[in-house]
PDB file of C-alpha atoms in Angstrom:
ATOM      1  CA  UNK A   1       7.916  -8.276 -44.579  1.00 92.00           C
ATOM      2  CA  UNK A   2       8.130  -4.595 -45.041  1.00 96.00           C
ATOM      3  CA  UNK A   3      10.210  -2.999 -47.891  1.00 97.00           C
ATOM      4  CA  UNK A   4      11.349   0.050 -49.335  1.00 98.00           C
ATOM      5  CA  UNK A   5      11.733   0.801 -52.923  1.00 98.00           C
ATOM      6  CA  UNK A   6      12.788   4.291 -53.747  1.00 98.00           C
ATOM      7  CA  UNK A   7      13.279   5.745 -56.850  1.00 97.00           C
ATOM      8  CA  UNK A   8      14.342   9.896 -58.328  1.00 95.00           C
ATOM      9  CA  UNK A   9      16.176  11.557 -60.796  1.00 91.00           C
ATOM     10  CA  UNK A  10      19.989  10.376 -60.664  1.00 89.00           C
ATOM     11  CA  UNK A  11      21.773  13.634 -62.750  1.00 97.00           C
ATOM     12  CA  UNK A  12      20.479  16.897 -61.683  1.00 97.00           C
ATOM     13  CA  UNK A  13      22.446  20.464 -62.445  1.00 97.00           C
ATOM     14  CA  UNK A  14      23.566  22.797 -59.935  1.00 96.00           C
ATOM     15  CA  UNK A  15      20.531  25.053 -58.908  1.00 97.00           C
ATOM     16  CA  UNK A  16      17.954  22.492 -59.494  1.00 97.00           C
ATOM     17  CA  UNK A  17      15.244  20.700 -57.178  1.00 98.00           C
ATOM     18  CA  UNK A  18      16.389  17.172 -56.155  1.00 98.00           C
ATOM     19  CA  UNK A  19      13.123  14.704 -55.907  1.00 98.00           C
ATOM     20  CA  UNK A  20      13.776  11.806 -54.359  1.00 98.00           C
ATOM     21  CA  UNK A  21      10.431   8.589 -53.265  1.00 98.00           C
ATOM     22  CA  UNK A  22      10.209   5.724 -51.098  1.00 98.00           C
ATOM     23  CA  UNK A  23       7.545   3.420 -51.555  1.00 98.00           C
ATOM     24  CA  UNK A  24       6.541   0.517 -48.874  1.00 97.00           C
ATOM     25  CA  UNK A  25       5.264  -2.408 -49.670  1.00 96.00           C
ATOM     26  CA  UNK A  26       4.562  -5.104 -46.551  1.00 95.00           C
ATOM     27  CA  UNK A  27       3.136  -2.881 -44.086  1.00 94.00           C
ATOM     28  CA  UNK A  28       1.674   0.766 -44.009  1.00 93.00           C
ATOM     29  CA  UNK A  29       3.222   4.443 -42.782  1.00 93.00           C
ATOM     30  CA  UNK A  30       0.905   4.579 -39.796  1.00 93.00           C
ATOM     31  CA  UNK A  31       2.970   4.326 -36.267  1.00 92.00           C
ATOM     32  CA  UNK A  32       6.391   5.109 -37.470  1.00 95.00           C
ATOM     33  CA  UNK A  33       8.939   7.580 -38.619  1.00 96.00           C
ATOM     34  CA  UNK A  34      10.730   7.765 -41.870  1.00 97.00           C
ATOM     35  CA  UNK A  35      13.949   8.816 -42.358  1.00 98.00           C
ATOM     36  CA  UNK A  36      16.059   9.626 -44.990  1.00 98.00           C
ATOM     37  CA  UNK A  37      20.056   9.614 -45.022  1.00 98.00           C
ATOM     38  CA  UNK A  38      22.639  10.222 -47.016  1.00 98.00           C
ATOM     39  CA  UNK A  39      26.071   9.576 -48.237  1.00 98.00           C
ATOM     40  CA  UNK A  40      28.708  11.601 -50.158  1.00 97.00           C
ATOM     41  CA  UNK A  41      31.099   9.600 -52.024  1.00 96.00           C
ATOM     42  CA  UNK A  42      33.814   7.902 -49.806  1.00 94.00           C
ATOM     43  CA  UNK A  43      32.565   9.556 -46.363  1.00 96.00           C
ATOM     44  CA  UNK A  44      29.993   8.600 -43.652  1.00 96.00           C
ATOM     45  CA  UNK A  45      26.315   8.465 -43.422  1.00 97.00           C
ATOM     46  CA  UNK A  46      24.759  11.782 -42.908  1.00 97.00           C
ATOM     47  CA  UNK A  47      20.703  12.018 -41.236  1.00 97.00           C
ATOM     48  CA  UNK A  48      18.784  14.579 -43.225  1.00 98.00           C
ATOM     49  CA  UNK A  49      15.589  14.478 -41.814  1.00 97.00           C
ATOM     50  CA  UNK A  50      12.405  12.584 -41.286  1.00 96.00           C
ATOM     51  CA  UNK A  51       8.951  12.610 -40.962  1.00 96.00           C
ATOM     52  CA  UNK A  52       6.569  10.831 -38.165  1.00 93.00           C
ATOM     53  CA  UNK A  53       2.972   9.301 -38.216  1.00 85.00           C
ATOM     54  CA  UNK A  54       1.280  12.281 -37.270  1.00 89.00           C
ATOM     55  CA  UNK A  55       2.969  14.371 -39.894  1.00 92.00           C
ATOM     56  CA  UNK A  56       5.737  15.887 -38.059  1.00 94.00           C
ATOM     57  CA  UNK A  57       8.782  16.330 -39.370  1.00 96.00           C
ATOM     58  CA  UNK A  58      12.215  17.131 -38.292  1.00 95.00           C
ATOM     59  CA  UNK A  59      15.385  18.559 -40.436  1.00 96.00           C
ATOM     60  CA  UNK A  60      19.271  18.163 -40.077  1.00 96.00           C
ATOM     61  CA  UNK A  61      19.850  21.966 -38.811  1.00 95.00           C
ATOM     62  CA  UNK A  62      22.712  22.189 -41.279  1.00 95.00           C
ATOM     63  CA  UNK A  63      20.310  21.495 -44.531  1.00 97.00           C
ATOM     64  CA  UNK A  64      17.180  22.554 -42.918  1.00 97.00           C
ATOM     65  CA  UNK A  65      16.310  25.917 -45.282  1.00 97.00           C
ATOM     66  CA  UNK A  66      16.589  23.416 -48.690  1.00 98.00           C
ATOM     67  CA  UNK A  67      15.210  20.138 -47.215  1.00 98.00           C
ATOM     68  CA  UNK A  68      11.284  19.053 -47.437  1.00 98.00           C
ATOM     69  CA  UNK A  69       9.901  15.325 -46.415  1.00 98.00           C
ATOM     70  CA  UNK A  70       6.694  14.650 -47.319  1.00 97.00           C
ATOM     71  CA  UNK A  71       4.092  11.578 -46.992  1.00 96.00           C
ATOM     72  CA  UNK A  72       1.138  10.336 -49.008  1.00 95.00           C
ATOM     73  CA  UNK A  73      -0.829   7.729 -46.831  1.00 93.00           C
ATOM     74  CA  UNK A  74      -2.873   7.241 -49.843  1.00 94.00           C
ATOM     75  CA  UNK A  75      -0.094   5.853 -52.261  1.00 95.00           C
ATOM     76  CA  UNK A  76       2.215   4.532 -49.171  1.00 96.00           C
ATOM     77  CA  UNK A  77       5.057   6.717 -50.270  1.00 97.00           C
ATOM     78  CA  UNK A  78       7.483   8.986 -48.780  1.00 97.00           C
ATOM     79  CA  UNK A  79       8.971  11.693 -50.918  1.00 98.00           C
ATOM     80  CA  UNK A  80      12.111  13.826 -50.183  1.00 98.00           C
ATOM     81  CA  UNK A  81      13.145  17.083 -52.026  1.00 98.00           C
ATOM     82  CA  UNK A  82      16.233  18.815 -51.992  1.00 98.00           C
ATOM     83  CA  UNK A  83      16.275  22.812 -53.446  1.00 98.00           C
ATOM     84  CA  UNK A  84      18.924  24.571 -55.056  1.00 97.00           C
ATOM     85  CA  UNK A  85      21.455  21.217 -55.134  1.00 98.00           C
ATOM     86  CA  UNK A  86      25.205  21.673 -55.606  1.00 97.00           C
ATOM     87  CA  UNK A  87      27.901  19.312 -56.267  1.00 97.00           C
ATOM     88  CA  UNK A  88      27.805  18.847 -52.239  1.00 97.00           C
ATOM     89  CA  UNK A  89      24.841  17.190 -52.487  1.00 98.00           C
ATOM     90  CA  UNK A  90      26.147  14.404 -54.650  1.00 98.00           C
ATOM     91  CA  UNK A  91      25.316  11.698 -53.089  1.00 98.00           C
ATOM     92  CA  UNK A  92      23.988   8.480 -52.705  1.00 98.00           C
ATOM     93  CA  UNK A  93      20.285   8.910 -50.730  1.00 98.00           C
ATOM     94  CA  UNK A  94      18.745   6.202 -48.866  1.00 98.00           C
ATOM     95  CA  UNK A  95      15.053   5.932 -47.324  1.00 98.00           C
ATOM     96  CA  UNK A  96      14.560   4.412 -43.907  1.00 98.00           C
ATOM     97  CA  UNK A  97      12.265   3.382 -41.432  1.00 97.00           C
ATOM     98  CA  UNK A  98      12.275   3.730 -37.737  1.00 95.00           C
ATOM     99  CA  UNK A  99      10.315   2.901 -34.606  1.00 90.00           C
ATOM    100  CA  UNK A 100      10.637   6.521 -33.088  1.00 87.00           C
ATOM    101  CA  UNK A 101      12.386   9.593 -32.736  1.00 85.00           C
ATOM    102  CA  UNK A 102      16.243   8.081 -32.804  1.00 83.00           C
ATOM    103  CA  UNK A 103      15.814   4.564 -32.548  1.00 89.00           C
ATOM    104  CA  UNK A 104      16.817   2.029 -34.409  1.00 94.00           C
ATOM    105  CA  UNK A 105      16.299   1.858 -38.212  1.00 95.00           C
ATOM    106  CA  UNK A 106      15.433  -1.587 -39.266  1.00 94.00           C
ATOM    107  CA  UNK A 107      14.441  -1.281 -42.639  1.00 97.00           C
ATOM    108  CA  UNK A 108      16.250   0.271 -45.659  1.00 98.00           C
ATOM    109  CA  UNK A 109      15.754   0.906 -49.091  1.00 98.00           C
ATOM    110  CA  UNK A 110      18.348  -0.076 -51.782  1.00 97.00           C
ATOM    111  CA  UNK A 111      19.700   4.209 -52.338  1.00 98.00           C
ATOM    112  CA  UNK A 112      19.469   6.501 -55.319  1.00 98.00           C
ATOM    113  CA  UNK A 113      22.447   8.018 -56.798  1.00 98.00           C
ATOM    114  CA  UNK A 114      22.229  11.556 -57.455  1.00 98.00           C
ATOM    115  CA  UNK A 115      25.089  13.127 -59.241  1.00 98.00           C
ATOM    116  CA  UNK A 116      25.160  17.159 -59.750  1.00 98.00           C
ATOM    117  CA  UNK A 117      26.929  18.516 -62.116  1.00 96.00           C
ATOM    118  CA  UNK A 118      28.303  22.203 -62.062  1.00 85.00           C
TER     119      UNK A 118
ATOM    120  CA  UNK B   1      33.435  16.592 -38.601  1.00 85.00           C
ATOM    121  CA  UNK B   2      31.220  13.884 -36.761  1.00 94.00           C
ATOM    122  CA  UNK B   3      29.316  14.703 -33.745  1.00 96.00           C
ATOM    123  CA  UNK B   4      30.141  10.678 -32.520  1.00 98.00           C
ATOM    124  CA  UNK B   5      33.518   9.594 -32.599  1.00 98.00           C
ATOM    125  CA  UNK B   6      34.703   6.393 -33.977  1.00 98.00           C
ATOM    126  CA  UNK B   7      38.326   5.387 -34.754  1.00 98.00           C
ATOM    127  CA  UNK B   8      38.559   5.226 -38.746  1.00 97.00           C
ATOM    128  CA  UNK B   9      39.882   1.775 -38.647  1.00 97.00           C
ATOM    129  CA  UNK B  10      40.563  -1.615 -36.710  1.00 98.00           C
ATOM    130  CA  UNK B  11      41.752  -4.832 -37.840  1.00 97.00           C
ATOM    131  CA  UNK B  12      41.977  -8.576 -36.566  1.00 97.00           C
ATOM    132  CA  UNK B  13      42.772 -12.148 -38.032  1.00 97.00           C
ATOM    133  CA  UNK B  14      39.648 -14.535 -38.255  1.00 97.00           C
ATOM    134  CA  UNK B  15      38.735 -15.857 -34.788  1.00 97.00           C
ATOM    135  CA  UNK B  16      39.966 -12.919 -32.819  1.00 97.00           C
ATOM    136  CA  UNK B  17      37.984 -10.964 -31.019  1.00 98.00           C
ATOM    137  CA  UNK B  18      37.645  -7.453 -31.962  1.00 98.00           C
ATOM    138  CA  UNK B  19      36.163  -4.034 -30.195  1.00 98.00           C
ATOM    139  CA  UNK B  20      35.407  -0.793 -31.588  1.00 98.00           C
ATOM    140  CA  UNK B  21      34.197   2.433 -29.684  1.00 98.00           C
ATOM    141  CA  UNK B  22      31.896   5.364 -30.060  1.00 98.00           C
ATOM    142  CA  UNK B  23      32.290   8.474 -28.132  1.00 98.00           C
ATOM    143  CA  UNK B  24      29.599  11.153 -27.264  1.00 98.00           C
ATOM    144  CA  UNK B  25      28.485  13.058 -24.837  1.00 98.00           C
ATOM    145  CA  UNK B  26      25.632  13.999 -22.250  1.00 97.00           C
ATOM    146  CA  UNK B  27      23.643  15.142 -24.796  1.00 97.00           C
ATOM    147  CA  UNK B  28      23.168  11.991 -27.154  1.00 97.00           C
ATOM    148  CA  UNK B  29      24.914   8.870 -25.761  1.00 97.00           C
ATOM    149  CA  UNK B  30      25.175  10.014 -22.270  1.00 97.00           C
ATOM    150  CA  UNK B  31      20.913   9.875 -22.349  1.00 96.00           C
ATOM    151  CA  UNK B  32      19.489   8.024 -25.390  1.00 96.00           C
ATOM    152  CA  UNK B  33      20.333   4.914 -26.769  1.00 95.00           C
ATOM    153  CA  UNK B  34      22.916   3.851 -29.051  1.00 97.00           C
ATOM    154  CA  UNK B  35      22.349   1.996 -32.464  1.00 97.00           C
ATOM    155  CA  UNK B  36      24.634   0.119 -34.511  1.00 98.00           C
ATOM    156  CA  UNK B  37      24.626   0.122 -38.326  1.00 98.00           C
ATOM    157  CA  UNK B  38      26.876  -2.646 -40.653  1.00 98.00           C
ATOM    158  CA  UNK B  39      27.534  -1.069 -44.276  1.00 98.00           C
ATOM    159  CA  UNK B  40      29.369  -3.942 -46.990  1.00 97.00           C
ATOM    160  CA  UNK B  41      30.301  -1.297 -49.409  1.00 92.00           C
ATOM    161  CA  UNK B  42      28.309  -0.796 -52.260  1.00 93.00           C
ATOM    162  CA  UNK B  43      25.313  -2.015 -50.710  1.00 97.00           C
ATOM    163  CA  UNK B  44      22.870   0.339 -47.260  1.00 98.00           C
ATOM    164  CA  UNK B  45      23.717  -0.586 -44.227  1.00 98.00           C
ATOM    165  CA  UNK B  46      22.100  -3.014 -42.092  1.00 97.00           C
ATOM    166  CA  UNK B  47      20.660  -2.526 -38.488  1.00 97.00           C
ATOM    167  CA  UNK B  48      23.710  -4.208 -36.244  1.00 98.00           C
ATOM    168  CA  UNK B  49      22.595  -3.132 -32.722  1.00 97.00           C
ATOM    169  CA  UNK B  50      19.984  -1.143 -30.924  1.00 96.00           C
ATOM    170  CA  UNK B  51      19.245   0.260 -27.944  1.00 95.00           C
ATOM    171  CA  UNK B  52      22.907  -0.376 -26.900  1.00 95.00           C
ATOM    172  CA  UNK B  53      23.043  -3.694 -26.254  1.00 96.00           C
ATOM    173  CA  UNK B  54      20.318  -6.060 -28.201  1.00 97.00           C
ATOM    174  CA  UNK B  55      20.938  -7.679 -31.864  1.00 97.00           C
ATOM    175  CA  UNK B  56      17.769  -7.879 -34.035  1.00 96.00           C
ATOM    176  CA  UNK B  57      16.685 -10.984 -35.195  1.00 95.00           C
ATOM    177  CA  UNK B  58      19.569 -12.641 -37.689  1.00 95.00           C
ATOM    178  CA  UNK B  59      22.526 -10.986 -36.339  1.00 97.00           C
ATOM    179  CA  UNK B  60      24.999 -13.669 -35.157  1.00 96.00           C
ATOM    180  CA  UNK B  61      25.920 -13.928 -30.887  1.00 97.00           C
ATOM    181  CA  UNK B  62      29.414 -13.537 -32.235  1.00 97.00           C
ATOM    182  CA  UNK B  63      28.146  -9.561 -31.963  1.00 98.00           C
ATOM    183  CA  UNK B  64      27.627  -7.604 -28.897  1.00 98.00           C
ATOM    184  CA  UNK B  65      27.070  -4.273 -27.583  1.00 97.00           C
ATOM    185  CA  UNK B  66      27.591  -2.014 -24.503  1.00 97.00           C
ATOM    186  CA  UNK B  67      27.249   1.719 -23.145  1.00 97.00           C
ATOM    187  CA  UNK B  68      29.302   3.578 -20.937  1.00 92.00           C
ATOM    188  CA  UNK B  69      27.959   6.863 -19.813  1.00 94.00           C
ATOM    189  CA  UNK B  70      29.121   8.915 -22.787  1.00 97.00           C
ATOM    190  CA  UNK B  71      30.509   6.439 -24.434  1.00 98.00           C
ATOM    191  CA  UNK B  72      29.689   2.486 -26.521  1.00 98.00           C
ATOM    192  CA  UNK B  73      30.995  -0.128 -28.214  1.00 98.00           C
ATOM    193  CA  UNK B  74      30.785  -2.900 -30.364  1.00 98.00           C
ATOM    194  CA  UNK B  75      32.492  -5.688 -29.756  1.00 98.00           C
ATOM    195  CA  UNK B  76      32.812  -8.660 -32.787  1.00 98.00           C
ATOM    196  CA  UNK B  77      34.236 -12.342 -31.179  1.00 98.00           C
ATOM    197  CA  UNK B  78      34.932 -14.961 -33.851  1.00 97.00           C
ATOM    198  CA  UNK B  79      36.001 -12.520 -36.191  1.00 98.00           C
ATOM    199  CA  UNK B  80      35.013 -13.779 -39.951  1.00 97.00           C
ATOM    200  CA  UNK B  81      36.195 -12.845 -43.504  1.00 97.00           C
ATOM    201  CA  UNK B  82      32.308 -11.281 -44.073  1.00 96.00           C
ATOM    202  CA  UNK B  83      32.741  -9.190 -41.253  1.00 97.00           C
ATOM    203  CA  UNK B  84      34.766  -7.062 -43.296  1.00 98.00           C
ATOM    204  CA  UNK B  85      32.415  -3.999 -43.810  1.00 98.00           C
ATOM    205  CA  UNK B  86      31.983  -0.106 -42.142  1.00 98.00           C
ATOM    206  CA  UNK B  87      30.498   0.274 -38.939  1.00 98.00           C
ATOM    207  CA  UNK B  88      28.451   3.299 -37.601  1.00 98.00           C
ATOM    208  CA  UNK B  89      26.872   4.335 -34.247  1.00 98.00           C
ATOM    209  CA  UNK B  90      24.223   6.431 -34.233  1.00 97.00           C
ATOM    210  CA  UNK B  91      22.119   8.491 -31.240  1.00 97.00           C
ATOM    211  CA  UNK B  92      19.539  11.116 -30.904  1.00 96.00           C
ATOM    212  CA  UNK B  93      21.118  14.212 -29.672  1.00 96.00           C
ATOM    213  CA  UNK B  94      19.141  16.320 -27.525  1.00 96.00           C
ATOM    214  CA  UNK B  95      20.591  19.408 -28.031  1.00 96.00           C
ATOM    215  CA  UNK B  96      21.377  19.890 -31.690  1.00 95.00           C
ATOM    216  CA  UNK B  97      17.420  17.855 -32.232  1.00 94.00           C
ATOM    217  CA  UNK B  98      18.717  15.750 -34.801  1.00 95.00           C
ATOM    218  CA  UNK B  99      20.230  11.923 -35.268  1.00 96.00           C
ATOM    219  CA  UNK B 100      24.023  12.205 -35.072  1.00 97.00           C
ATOM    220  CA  UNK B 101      26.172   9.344 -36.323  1.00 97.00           C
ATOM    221  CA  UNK B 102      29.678   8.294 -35.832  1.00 98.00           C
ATOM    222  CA  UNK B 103      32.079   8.775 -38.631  1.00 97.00           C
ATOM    223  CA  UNK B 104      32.106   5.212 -39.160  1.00 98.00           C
ATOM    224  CA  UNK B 105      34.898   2.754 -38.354  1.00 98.00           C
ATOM    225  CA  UNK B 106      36.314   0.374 -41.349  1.00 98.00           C
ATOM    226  CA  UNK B 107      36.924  -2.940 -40.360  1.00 98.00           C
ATOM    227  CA  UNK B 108      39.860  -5.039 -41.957  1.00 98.00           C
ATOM    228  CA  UNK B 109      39.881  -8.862 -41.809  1.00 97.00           C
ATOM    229  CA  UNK B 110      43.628  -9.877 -42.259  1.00 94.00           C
TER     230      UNK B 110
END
């Protein structure tokens, strides 16, 4: 059974580089798409990007020009960073996986809470 | 503001049978498929529903799922006390090339 453990820095300051990894266990990153989402205290879930088998990647337009996903088939990780973070990007981040380009996202990790502080 | 819009809050007594929608348009719901997400505060959500209408492995027949055009739902029969929890819809959306998700509709067991 597949699972995602993700781990990253949970008190950054305003201005600095949020790093945020997912690590699977159960199965490998060939043949699907990994996603990472967010959410701000008390709101909704929020998609900030994701990243495919073949090393595509695509980016929530509205965070696009501070947002990079990565991957590292040869530690089974997927890695998110975040540049120049304000307290709007306090949040709590979660990892996913998913079978394709908008489908369905059966597998989570447990979330990271980042916190900035001003 | 939420590309997908959910009402921010139903409510039911154990055993009813509840419904809650999702409204988009032709560019995500109107030609991809819809996806259903269960969140128990405090913990990440849990895949509900996909591709409109079919429950993974796990989730209960009390839970069931339709599309409409522009539009889906979730429906809950049987309501139960752990049913309590926020519930998203999600969809690709062709235009804006990005996953769009409802705002997420909290669900109160009386």
């Amino acid at each position: 059974q597949v699972q995602l453990q993700q781990w990253g820095a949970g008190l950054l300051k305003a201005s600095e580089t949020l790093s945020v990894t997912c690590a699977v266990s159960g199965g490998s990153l060939s043949g699907y798409y990994w996603i990472w989402i967010r959410q701000s205290p008390g709101k909704g879930l929020e998609w900030i990007g994701e990243i495919n088998h073949s090393g595509n990647t695509n980016y929530n337009p509205s965070l696009k020009s501070r947002v990079t996903v990565s991957a590292d088939t040869s530690k089974n990780q997927f890695s998110l960073q975040v540049t120049s973070v304000t307290a709007g990007d306090t949040a709590v981040y979660y990892c996913a996986r998913g079978r394709g380009r908008g489908t369905r996202m059966g597998v989570w990790g447990q979330g990271t809470t980042v916190i900035v502080s001003s | 503001q939420s590309v997908l819009t959910q009402p921010p809050s139903v409510s039911g007594t154990p055993g009813q049978r509840v419904t809650m929608s999702c409204s988009g348009s032709s560019s995500n719901i109107g030609v991809n498929s819809v996806n259903w997400y269960q969140q128990v505060p405090g913990t990440a959500p849990r895949l509900l529903m996909f591709n409109s209408n079919q429950r993974p492995s796990g989730v209960p027949e009390r839970f069931s799922g339709s599309k409409s055009v522009t539009s889906a739902s979730l429906a809950i029969s049987g309501l139960q006390s752990e049913d309590e929890a926020d519930y998203y819809c999600t969809a690709w959306d062709d235009s804006l090339n990005s996953r769009v998700f409802g705002g997420g509709t909290k669900l109160t067991v009386l």
